[in-house]
Amino acid sequence: MAEIYLETGRKKVFAGSLEWPGWGRFGKSEQDAIDALAEYGARYAPIATAAGFTFPAAPRLSVAERVPGTATTDFGAPDGRPEADGKAVTAAVAARHTKLLRAAWEAFDAYAAEAPERLRKGPRGGGRDRDKMIGHLRDSEAAYARKIGIRLKPAEPDGLRDAVIEVLGTPGDGGPLTGNGWTARYAARRFVWHVLDHLWEMQDRSDVGSDMGSDMEGAQ
């Protein structure tokens, strides 16, 4: 049984795993989001394996929480804060978060190194090309890092990633990591989800036979 939460905006619903950071998808309704999440389990599994974990085949999904979405939800990024995010982060949980984030980064970097610079347009006619997507990911991660108390520039990607791993790899009480900032559980979910969303988008738009697209395809 895999516990998930649903965050409902005015236009979109996000279904996200409470156990597997980054495994989350959007839909127009609760059922659409749950179905998309289940479908993407097969794409998340290699990330879990690379991180040293066994991802269940066809896991049964159980809705543990429902939370209101925000304008960010409707924009196409997870922003809901389930109560589970406030649980203490043990050493084992912190290690799980950082291993999955490292695996996501490694998968993105490896694919980006081989992907064509010009990517096929998404199903709605939008989407960044490879180099702009890489730049967008770095810029976003620098902004995310400030939410956990790190202030480094996107031009320092290796130092930024090391700092993020250090912060998220530290056990804590589950509270925000900085004033008005993010909890470790939310940060892990947002970081990993964003990397994987763009990895999968890049894969889909490099492969003419696929048109699944990204949750944020066309967003600026």
mmCIF file with all atom_site columns, C-alpha atoms in Angstrom, residues 19-25 40-56 95-112 188-189 191-201 203:
data_model
loop_
_atom_site.group_PDB
_atom_site.id
_atom_site.type_symbol
_atom_site.label_atom_id
_atom_site.label_alt_id
_atom_site.label_comp_id
_atom_site.label_asym_id
_atom_site.label_entity_id
_atom_site.label_seq_id
_atom_site.pdbx_PDB_ins_code
_atom_site.Cartn_x
_atom_site.Cartn_y
_atom_site.Cartn_z
_atom_site.occupancy
_atom_site.B_iso_or_equiv
_atom_site.pdbx_formal_charge
_atom_site.auth_seq_id
_atom_site.auth_comp_id
_atom_site.auth_asym_id
_atom_site.auth_atom_id
_atom_site.pdbx_PDB_model_num
ATOM 1  C CA . GLU A 1 19  ? 6.951  7.936  0.835   1.00 0.00 ? 19  GLU A CA 1
ATOM 2  C CA . TRP A 1 20  ? 8.662  8.432  -2.521  1.00 0.00 ? 20  TRP A CA 1
ATOM 3  C CA . PRO A 1 21  ? 9.735  12.086 -3.023  1.00 0.00 ? 21  PRO A CA 1
ATOM 4  C CA . GLY A 1 22  ? 9.237  13.227 -6.591  1.00 0.00 ? 22  GLY A CA 1
ATOM 5  C CA . TRP A 1 23  ? 6.691  10.592 -7.546  1.00 0.00 ? 23  TRP A CA 1
ATOM 6  C CA . GLY A 1 24  ? 3.784  12.876 -8.292  1.00 0.00 ? 24  GLY A CA 1
ATOM 7  C CA . ARG A 1 25  ? 1.609  13.855 -11.246 1.00 0.00 ? 25  ARG A CA 1
ATOM 8  C CA . TYR A 1 40  ? 4.358  7.036  -13.968 1.00 0.00 ? 40  TYR A CA 1
ATOM 9  C CA . GLY A 1 41  ? 5.325  4.474  -11.357 1.00 0.00 ? 41  GLY A CA 1
ATOM 10 C CA . ALA A 1 42  ? 7.160  2.585  -14.106 1.00 0.00 ? 42  ALA A CA 1
ATOM 11 C CA . ARG A 1 43  ? 9.211  5.698  -14.882 1.00 0.00 ? 43  ARG A CA 1
ATOM 12 C CA . TYR A 1 44  ? 9.964  6.397  -11.232 1.00 0.00 ? 44  TYR A CA 1
ATOM 13 C CA . ALA A 1 45  ? 11.089 2.828  -10.511 1.00 0.00 ? 45  ALA A CA 1
ATOM 14 C CA . PRO A 1 46  ? 14.534 3.156  -12.192 1.00 0.00 ? 46  PRO A CA 1
ATOM 15 C CA . ILE A 1 47  ? 15.258 6.236  -10.048 1.00 0.00 ? 47  ILE A CA 1
ATOM 16 C CA . ALA A 1 48  ? 14.391 4.307  -6.892  1.00 0.00 ? 48  ALA A CA 1
ATOM 17 C CA . THR A 1 49  ? 16.542 1.396  -8.052  1.00 0.00 ? 49  THR A CA 1
ATOM 18 C CA . ALA A 1 50  ? 19.501 3.683  -8.798  1.00 0.00 ? 50  ALA A CA 1
ATOM 19 C CA . ALA A 1 51  ? 19.120 5.122  -5.285  1.00 0.00 ? 51  ALA A CA 1
ATOM 20 C CA . GLY A 1 52  ? 19.337 1.619  -3.820  1.00 0.00 ? 52  GLY A CA 1
ATOM 21 C CA . PHE A 1 53  ? 15.649 1.036  -3.098  1.00 0.00 ? 53  PHE A CA 1
ATOM 22 C CA . THR A 1 54  ? 13.093 -1.458 -4.358  1.00 0.00 ? 54  THR A CA 1
ATOM 23 C CA . PHE A 1 55  ? 10.071 0.244  -5.863  1.00 0.00 ? 55  PHE A CA 1
ATOM 24 C CA . PRO A 1 56  ? 6.926  -1.882 -5.674  1.00 0.00 ? 56  PRO A CA 1
ATOM 25 C CA . ALA A 1 95  ? 19.332 9.462  3.814   1.00 0.00 ? 95  ALA A CA 1
ATOM 26 C CA . ARG A 1 96  ? 16.405 8.269  1.693   1.00 0.00 ? 96  ARG A CA 1
ATOM 27 C CA . HIS A 1 97  ? 15.659 11.817 0.559   1.00 0.00 ? 97  HIS A CA 1
ATOM 28 C CA . THR A 1 98  ? 19.240 12.563 -0.443  1.00 0.00 ? 98  THR A CA 1
ATOM 29 C CA . LYS A 1 99  ? 19.784 9.225  -2.211  1.00 0.00 ? 99  LYS A CA 1
ATOM 30 C CA . LEU A 1 100 ? 16.664 9.757  -4.323  1.00 0.00 ? 100 LEU A CA 1
ATOM 31 C CA . LEU A 1 101 ? 17.621 13.346 -5.109  1.00 0.00 ? 101 LEU A CA 1
ATOM 32 C CA . ARG A 1 102 ? 21.136 12.312 -6.148  1.00 0.00 ? 102 ARG A CA 1
ATOM 33 C CA . ALA A 1 103 ? 19.692 9.566  -8.349  1.00 0.00 ? 103 ALA A CA 1
ATOM 34 C CA . ALA A 1 104 ? 17.323 12.062 -9.996  1.00 0.00 ? 104 ALA A CA 1
ATOM 35 C CA . TRP A 1 105 ? 20.161 14.515 -10.672 1.00 0.00 ? 105 TRP A CA 1
ATOM 36 C CA . GLU A 1 106 ? 22.369 11.765 -12.088 1.00 0.00 ? 106 GLU A CA 1
ATOM 37 C CA . ALA A 1 107 ? 19.598 10.544 -14.403 1.00 0.00 ? 107 ALA A CA 1
ATOM 38 C CA . PHE A 1 108 ? 18.853 14.073 -15.614 1.00 0.00 ? 108 PHE A CA 1
ATOM 39 C CA . ASP A 1 109 ? 22.520 14.915 -16.205 1.00 0.00 ? 109 ASP A CA 1
ATOM 40 C CA . ALA A 1 110 ? 23.180 11.646 -18.038 1.00 0.00 ? 110 ALA A CA 1
ATOM 41 C CA . TYR A 1 111 ? 20.212 12.083 -20.348 1.00 0.00 ? 111 TYR A CA 1
ATOM 42 C CA . ALA A 1 112 ? 20.886 15.784 -20.949 1.00 0.00 ? 112 ALA A CA 1
ATOM 43 C CA . ALA A 1 188 ? 12.767 16.802 -0.985  1.00 0.00 ? 188 ALA A CA 1
ATOM 44 C CA . ARG A 1 189 ? 9.462  16.302 -2.795  1.00 0.00 ? 189 ARG A CA 1
ATOM 45 C CA . PHE A 1 191 ? 13.402 19.178 -5.677  1.00 0.00 ? 191 PHE A CA 1
ATOM 46 C CA . VAL A 1 192 ? 13.042 15.588 -6.882  1.00 0.00 ? 192 VAL A CA 1
ATOM 47 C CA . TRP A 1 193 ? 9.711  16.191 -8.613  1.00 0.00 ? 193 TRP A CA 1
ATOM 48 C CA . HIS A 1 194 ? 11.098 19.149 -10.557 1.00 0.00 ? 194 HIS A CA 1
ATOM 49 C CA . VAL A 1 195 ? 14.172 17.247 -11.732 1.00 0.00 ? 195 VAL A CA 1
ATOM 50 C CA . LEU A 1 196 ? 12.123 14.240 -12.820 1.00 0.00 ? 196 LEU A CA 1
ATOM 51 C CA . ASP A 1 197 ? 9.396  16.293 -14.458 1.00 0.00 ? 197 ASP A CA 1
ATOM 52 C CA . HIS A 1 198 ? 11.986 17.856 -16.757 1.00 0.00 ? 198 HIS A CA 1
ATOM 53 C CA . LEU A 1 199 ? 13.890 14.610 -17.250 1.00 0.00 ? 199 LEU A CA 1
ATOM 54 C CA . TRP A 1 200 ? 10.732 12.917 -18.447 1.00 0.00 ? 200 TRP A CA 1
ATOM 55 C CA . GLU A 1 201 ? 9.807  15.913 -20.566 1.00 0.00 ? 201 GLU A CA 1
ATOM 56 C CA . GLN A 1 203 ? 12.924 12.124 -22.852 1.00 0.00 ? 203 GLN A CA 1
#
